[in-house]
Coordinates of C-alpha atoms in Angstrom, one line a residue:
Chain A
X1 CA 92.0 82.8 69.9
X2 CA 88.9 81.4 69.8
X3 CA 86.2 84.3 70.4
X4 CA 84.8 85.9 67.6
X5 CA 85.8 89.5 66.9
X6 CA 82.1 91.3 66.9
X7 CA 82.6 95.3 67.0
X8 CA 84.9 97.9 66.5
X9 CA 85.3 100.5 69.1
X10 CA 86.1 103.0 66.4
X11 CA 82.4 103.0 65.4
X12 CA 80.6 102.4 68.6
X13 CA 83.0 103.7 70.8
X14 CA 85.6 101.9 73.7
X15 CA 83.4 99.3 75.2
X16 CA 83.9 99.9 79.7
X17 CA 87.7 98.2 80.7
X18 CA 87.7 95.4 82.9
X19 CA 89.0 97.2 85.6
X20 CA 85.4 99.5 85.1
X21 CA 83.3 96.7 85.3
X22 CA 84.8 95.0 88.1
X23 CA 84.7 98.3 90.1
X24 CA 80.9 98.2 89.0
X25 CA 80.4 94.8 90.2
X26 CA 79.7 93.2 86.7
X27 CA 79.7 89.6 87.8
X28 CA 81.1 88.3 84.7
X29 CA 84.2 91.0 85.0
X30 CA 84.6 89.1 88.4
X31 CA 85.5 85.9 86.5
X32 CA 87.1 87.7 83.7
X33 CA 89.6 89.5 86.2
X34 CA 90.2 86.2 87.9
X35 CA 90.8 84.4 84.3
X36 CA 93.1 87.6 84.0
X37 CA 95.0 87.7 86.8
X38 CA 95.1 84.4 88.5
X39 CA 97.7 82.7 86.8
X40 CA 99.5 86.0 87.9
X41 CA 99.0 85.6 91.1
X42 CA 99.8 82.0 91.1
X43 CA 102.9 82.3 89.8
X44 CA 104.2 84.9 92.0
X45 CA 103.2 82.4 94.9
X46 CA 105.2 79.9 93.2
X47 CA 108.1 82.0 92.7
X48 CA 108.5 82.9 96.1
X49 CA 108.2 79.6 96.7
X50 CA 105.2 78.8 98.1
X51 CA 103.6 75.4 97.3
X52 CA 101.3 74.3 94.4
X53 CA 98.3 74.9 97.3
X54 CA 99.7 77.5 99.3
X55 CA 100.2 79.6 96.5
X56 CA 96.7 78.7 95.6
X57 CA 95.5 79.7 99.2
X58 CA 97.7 83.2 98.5
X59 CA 95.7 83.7 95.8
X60 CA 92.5 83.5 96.8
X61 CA 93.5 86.1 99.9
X62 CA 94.8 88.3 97.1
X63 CA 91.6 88.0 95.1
X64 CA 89.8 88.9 98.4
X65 CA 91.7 91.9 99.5
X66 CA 91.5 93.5 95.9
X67 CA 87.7 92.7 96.1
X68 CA 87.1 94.8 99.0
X69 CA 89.8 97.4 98.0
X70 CA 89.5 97.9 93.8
X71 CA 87.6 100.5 94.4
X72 CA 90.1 102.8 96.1
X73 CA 92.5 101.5 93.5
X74 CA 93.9 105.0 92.2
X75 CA 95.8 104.8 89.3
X76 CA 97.5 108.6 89.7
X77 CA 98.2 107.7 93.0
X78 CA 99.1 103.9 92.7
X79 CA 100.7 103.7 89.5
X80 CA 100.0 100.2 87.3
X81 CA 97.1 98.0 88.3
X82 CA 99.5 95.5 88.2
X83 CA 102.6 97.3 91.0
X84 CA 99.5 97.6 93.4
X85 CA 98.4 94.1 93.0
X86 CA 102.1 93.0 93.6
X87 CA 102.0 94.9 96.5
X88 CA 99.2 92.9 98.0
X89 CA 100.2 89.9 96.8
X90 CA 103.9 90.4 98.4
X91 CA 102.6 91.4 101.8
X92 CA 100.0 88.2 101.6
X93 CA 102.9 85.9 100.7
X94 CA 104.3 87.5 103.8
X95 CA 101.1 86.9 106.4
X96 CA 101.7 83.8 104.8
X97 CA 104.9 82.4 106.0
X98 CA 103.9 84.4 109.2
X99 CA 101.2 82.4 109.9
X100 CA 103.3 79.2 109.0
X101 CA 106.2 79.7 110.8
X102 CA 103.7 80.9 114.2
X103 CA 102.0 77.0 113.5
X104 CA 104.8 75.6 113.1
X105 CA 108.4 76.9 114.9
X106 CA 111.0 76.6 112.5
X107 CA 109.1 76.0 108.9
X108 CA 110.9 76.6 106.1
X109 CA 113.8 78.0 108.1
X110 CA 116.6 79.7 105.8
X111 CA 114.7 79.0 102.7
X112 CA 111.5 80.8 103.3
X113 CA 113.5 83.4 104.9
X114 CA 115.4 83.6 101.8
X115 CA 112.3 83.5 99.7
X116 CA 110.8 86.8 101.6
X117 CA 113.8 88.5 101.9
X118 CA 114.0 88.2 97.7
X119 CA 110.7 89.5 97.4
X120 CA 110.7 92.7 95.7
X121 CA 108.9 95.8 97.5
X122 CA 108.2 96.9 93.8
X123 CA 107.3 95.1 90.9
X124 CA 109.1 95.3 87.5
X125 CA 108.1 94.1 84.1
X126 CA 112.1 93.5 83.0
X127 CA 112.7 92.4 86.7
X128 CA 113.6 88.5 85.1
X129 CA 113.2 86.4 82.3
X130 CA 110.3 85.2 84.4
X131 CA 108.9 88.5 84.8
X132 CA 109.0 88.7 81.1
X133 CA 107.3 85.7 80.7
X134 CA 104.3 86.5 83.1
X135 CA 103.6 90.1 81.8
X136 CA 103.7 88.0 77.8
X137 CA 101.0 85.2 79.2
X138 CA 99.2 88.3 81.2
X139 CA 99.1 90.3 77.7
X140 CA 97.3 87.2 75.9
X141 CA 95.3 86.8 78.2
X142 CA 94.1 90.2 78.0
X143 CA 93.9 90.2 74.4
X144 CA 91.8 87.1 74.5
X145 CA 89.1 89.6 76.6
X146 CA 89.1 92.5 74.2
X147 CA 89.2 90.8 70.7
X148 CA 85.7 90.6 70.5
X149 CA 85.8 94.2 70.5
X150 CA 87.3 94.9 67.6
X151 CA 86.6 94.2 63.6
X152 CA 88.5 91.3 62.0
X153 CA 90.7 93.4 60.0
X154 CA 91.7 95.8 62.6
X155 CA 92.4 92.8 64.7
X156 CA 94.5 91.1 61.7
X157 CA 96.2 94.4 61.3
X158 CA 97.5 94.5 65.1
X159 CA 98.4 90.8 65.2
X160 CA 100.4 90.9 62.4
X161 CA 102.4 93.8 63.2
X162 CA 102.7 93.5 66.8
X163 CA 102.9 89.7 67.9
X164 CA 104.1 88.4 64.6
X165 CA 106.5 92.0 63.9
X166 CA 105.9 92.0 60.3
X167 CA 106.3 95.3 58.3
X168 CA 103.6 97.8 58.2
X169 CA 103.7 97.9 54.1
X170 CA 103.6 94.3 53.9
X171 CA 100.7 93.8 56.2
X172 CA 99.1 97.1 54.5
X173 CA 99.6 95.4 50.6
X174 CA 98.1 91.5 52.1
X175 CA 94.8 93.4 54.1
X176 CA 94.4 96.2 51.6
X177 CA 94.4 98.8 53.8
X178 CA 96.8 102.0 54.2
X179 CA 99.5 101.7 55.8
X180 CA 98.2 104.6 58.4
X181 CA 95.0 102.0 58.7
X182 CA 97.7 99.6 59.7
X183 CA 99.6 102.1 62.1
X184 CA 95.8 103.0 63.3
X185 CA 94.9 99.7 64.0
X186 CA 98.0 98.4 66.0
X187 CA 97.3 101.9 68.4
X188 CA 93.9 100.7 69.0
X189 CA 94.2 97.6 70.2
X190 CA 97.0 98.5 72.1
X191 CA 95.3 101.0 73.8
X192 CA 92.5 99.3 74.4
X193 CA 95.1 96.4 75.5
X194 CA 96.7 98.9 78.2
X195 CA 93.6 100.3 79.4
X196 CA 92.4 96.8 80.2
X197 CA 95.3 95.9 82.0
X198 CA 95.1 99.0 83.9
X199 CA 98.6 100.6 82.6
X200 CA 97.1 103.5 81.0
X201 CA 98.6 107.0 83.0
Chain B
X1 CA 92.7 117.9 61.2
X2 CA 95.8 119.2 63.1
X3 CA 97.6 121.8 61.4
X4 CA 100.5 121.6 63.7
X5 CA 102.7 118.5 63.6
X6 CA 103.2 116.3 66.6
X7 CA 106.4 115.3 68.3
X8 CA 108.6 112.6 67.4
X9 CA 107.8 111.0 71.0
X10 CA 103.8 112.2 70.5
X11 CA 104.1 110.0 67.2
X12 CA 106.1 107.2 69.3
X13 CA 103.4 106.9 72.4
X14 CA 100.4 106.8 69.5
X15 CA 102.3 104.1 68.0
X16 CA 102.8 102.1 71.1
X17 CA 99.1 102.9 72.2
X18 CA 99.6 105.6 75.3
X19 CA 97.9 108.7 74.2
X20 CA 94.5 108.9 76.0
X21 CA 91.6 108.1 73.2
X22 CA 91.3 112.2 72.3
X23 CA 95.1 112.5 71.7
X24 CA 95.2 109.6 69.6
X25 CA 92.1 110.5 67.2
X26 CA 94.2 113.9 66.6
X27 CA 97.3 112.1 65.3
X28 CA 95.2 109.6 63.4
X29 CA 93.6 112.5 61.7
X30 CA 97.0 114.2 60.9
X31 CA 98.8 111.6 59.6
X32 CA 96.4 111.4 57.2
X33 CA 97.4 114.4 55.7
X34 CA 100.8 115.6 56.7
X35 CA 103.5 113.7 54.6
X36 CA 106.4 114.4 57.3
X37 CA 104.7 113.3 60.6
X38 CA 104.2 110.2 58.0
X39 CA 107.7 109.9 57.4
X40 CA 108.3 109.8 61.2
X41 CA 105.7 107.9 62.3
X42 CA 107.4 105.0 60.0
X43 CA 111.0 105.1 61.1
X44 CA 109.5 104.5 64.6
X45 CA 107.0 101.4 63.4
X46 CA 109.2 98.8 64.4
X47 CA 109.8 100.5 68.5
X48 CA 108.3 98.0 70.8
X49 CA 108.4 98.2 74.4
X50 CA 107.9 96.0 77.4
X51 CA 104.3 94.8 76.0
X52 CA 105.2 94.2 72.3
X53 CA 108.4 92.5 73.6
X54 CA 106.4 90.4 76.1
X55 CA 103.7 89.2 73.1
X56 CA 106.2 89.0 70.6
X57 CA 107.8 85.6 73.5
X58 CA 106.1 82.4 72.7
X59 CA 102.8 81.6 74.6
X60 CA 103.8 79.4 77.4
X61 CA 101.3 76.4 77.7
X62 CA 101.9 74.7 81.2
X63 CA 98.9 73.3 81.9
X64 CA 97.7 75.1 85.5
X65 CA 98.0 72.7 88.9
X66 CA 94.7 71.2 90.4
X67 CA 95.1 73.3 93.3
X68 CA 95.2 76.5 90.9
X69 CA 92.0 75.4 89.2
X70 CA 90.2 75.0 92.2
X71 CA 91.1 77.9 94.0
X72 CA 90.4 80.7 90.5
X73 CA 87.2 78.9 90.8
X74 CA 86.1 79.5 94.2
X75 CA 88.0 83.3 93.9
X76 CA 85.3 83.7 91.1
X77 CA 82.8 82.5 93.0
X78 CA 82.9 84.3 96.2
X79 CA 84.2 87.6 94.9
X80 CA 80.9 89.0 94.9
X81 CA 80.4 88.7 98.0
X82 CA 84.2 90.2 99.6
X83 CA 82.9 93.1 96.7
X84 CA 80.1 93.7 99.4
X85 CA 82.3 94.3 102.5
X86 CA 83.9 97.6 101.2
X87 CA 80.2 98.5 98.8
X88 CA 78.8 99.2 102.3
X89 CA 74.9 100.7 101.8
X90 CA 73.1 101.3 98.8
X91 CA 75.5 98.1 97.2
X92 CA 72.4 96.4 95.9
X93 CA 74.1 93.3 95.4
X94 CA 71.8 90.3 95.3
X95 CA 72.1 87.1 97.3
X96 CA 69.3 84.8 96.0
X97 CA 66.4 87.1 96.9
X98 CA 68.0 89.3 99.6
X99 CA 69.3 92.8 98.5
X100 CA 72.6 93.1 100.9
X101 CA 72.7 97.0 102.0
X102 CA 75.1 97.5 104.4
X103 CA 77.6 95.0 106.9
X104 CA 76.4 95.5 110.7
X105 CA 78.9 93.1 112.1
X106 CA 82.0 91.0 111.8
X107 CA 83.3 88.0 113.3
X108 CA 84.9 85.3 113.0
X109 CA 82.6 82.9 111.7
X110 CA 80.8 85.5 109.3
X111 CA 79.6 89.0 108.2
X112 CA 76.3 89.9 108.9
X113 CA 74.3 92.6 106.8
X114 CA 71.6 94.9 107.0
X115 CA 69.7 93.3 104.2
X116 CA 66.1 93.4 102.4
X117 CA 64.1 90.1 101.3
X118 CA 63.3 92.4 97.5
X119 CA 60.1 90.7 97.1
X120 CA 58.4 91.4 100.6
X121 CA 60.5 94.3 100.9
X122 CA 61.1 92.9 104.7
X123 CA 64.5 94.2 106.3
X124 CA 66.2 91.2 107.6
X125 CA 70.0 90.0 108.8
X126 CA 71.9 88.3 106.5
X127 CA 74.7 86.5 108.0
X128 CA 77.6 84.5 105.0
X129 CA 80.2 82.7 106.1
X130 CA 83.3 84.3 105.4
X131 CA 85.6 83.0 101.8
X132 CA 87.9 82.2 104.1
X133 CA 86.4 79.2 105.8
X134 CA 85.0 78.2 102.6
X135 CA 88.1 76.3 101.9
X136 CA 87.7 74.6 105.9
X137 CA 85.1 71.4 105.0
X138 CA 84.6 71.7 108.7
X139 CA 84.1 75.1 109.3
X140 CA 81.4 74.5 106.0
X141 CA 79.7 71.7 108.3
X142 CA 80.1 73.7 111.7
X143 CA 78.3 77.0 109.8
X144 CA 75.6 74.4 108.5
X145 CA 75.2 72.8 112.5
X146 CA 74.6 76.4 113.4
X147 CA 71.9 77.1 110.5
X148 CA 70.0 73.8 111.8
X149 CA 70.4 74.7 115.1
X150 CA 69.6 78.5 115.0
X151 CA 66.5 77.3 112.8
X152 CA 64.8 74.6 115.7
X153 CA 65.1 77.5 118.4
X154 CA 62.1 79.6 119.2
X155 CA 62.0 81.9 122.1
X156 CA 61.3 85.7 122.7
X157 CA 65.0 86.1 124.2
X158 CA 66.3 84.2 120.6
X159 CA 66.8 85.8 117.3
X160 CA 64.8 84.2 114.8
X161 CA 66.2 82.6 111.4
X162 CA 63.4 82.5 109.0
X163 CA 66.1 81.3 105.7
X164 CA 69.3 79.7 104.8
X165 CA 70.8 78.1 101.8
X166 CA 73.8 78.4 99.2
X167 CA 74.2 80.6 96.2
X168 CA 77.1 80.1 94.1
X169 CA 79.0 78.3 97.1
X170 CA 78.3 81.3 99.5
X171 CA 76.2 79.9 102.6
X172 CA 74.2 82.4 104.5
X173 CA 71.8 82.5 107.0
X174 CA 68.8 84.7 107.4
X175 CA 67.9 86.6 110.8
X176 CA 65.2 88.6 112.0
X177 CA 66.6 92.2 111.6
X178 CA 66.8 93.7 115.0
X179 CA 67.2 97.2 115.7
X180 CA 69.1 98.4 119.0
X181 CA 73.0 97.9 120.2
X182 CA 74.9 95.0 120.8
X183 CA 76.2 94.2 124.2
X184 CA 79.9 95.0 123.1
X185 CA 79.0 98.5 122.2
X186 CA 76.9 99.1 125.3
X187 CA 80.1 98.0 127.0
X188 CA 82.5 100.2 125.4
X189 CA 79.9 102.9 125.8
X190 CA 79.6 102.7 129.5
X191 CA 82.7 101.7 130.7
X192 CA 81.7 98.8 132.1
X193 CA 83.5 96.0 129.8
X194 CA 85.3 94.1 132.1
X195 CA 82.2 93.6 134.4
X196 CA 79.6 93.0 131.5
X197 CA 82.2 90.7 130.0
X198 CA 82.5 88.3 132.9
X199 CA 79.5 88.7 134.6
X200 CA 76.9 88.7 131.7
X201 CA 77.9 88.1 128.1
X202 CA 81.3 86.2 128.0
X203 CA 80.3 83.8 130.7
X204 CA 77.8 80.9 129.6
X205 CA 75.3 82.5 130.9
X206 CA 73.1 82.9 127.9
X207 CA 69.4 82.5 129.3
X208 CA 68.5 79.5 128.0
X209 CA 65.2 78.2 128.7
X210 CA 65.2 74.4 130.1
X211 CA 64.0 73.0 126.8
X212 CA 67.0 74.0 125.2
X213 CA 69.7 71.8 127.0
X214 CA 68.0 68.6 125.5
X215 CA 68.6 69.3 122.4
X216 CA 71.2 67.5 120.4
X217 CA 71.9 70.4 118.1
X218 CA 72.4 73.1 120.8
X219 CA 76.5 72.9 120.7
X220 CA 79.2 74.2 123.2
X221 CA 80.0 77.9 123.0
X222 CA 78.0 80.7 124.9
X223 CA 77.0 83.6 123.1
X224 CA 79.4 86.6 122.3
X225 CA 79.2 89.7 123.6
X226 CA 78.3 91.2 119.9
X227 CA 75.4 88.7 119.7
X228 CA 73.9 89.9 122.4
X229 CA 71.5 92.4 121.4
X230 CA 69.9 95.3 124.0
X231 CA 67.1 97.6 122.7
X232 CA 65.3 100.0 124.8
X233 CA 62.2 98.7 127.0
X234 CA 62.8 95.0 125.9
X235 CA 64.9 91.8 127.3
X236 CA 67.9 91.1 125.5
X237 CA 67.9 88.7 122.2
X238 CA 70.8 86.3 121.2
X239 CA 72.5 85.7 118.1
X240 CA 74.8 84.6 115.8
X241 CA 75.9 81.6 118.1
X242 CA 74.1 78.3 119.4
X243 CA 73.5 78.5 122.8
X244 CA 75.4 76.6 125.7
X245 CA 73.8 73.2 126.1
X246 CA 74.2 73.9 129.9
X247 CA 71.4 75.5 132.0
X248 CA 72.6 78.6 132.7
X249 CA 70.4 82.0 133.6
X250 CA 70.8 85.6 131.1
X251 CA 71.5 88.5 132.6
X252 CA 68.1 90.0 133.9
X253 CA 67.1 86.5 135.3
X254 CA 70.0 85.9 136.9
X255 CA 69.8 89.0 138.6
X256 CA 66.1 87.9 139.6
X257 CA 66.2 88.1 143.5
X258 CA 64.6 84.6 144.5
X259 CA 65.7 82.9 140.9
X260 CA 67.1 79.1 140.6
X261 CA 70.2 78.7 141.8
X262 CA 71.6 77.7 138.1
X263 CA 70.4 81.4 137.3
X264 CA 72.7 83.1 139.5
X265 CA 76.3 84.3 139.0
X266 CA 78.8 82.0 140.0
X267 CA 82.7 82.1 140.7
X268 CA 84.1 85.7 140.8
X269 CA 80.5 87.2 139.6
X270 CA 78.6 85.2 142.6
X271 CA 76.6 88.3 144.6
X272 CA 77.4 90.7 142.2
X273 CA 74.7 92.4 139.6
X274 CA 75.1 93.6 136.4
X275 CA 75.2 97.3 135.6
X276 CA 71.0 98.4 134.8
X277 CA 71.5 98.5 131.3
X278 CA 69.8 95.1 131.0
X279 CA 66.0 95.8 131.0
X280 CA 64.4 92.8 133.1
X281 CA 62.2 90.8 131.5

């Protein structure tokens, strides 16, 4: 992690998610969200097997539809940030082997009919070991966005407990703080973590 | 402080960070004081779920392809300007010094806005080639043809571009604003599509003066039937599109009893007039 934790939101209070600011049209969110979620993106392209530059091209389609549509992004109504963005990305993937095969009669053939037809209508965190994978590199990502929102010690307190899984009392005795400070502290950020990431209900 | 104690699955969510910020502040403040939501709250400190599980996996570090690279940077780039499409009026996003306030118009080749020059406070169109053809070096090079060529016109039937440049890799050119219909919606309005379509707007027969066709710039296309512009007691203006290099009559000329013989409607159009929604000249 290389940004320098600067503020605690339990003293100034939670700093606006991403999700706010790109709604707001904060021009750094813009390149924070595509920091965020490209590499997302990318890899769903990928997975569905697209190539290195189609996926590419996928991506920036996605990152133009959800531009014109974050703001009647309802999280009630739509669920996760990230289901809804699946959804956009699947049916771009989609336009996307349409287009190909109408250029090109026969492209791709049984494989990218294969590829569409194992394109989930829903996405799902446990869905694969892939799946897995993303959602872990999506979280880092993510945290590398809100650290400098938190004190060092409430950030030490989270890491520990959550990415490394030590023991509450142990990280407690090594930070000096209560172990309730501890359990406080991992809440926080994970909050803060979900909010970003547009999971919170 | 709560008095009464929370729920083993209350204690669970504030542990994995899903209580709204109010929910969570009242556990915090009870745990500080009650011994046996305490005792709960630490059988459950080692639950994880999909997120903990997900950063508790070691960080991947594939190093992204080119063609990722390049594409998050022009996402980034042009964002703000897709962001403008669904803003609509009152956006106030900012192109160099134009203040976009609402789209008028979409076509292929671009979205044009109602926009504002902030420090003459002079309404003007603001036409940006789409993110799409960003990616297309030739549609880049075809958009900057029509700037050049757009910009070395002057005539009363012509919209006038008074600006044009790049911000942030978004091109855009910069229009006189002018208030009225397009010829598309005049069609739809009357009815009279099909005959406005071949006889006036869709046919390459754009008006153009004689001093036009010599010049190198002027390209191939006519002029759309949205870039035709109508507004009440004046001739029609042209937009959005070079003009046909070809000498070729508009609407109200070509209609002129006595005209040139290139001004008049040819092929299934010849004797025909248009409908009297085009105020002569």
């Amino acid at each position: 992690m290389s940004l320098e934790p600067q503020s605690d939101p339990s003293s100034q209070g939670t700093s606006p998610t991403l999700l706010a600011r790109v709604r707001a049209n904060d021009a750094l969110a813009w390149r924070e969200f595509v920091h965020l979620y490209g590499p997302l993106i990318f890899s769903w392209g990928r997975r569905a097997g697209l190539a290195d530059q189609d996926a590419a091209d996928v991506m920036q389609d996605v990152f133009l539809a959800v531009a014109r549509a974050i703001r009647q992004f309802d999280p009630e109504l739509r669920g996760r940030f990230r289901g809804w963005l699946w959804t956009i990305t699947r049916n771009k993937i989609r336009d996307h082997h349409r287009h190909t095969a109408s250029e090109a009669q026969g492209y791709g053939g049984d494989t990218a009919w294969r590829s569409l037809c194992e394109l989930p209508e829903e996405w799902n965190d446990h869905g694969s070991d892939a799946a897995r994978q993303e959602v872990g590199a999506l979280c880092r990502r993510a945290l590398q966005l809100i650290r400098r929102d938190f004190a060092p010690h409430t950030w030490s307190a989270f890491w520990l407990a959550v990415v490394e899984g030590r023991s509450t009392d142990e990280i407690a005795s090594e930070l000096g703080l209560s172990p309730n400070g501890v359990r406080q502290a991992k809440s926080r950020v994970l909050r803060r973590l979900r909010a970003e990431l547009g999971d919170t209900p | 402080m709560t008095l009464t104690c929370f729920s083993r699955e209350d204690l669970r969510s504030y542990l994995l960070g899903e209580l709204p910020d109010a929910a969570s502040d009242r556990v915090a403040a009870h745990l500080e004081a009650c011994s046996v939501c305490e005792a709960t709250v630490a059988a459950l400190d080692r639950e994880a779920d999909t997120v903990i599980e997900a950063l508790r996996q070691p960080a991947a570090t594939e190093e992204p392809a080119s063609a990722y690279r390049l594409a998050a940077r022009r996402a980034a780039a042009h964002w703000p300007t897709a962001a403008c499409e669904a803003v609509g009026a009152g956006s106030g996003q900012r192109l160099r010094d134009y203040e976009l306030l609402e789209p008028l118009a979409r076509g292929g080749m671009g979205t044009v806005y109602r926009a504002r020059h902030v420090r003459l406070n002079r309404p003007v169109a603001l036409k940006v080639l789409p993110e799409r053809w960003l990616r297309d070096p030739a549609a880049v090079s075809r958009f900057e043809r029509e700037m050049q060529a757009v910009g070395s016109l002057q005539h009363p039937s012509i919209v006038q571009a008074t600006d044009g440049g790049e911000v942030n890799g978004v091109h855009f050119l910069v229009m006189e604003l002018i208030e009225g219909v397009d010829c598309g919606t005049l069609a739809t309005c009357r009815r009279t599509c099909a005959r406005l379509s071949t006889g006036c707007c869709r046919g390459q027969r754009t008006g153009a003066p004689s001093r036009w066709s010599g010049s190198p710039r002027c390209s191939r296309r006519g002029v759309s039937r949205s870039g035709c512009l109508i507004w009440s007691g004046r001739p029609p203006r042209f937009a959005g599109r070079s003009p046909s290099n070809q000498p070729s009559a508009s609407c109200p000329r070509a209609r002129r009893p006595g005209g040139p013989p290139h001004h008049q409607p040819r092929g299934r159009n010849a004797g025909k007039e248009c409908v009297g929604s085009w105020p002569l000249a």
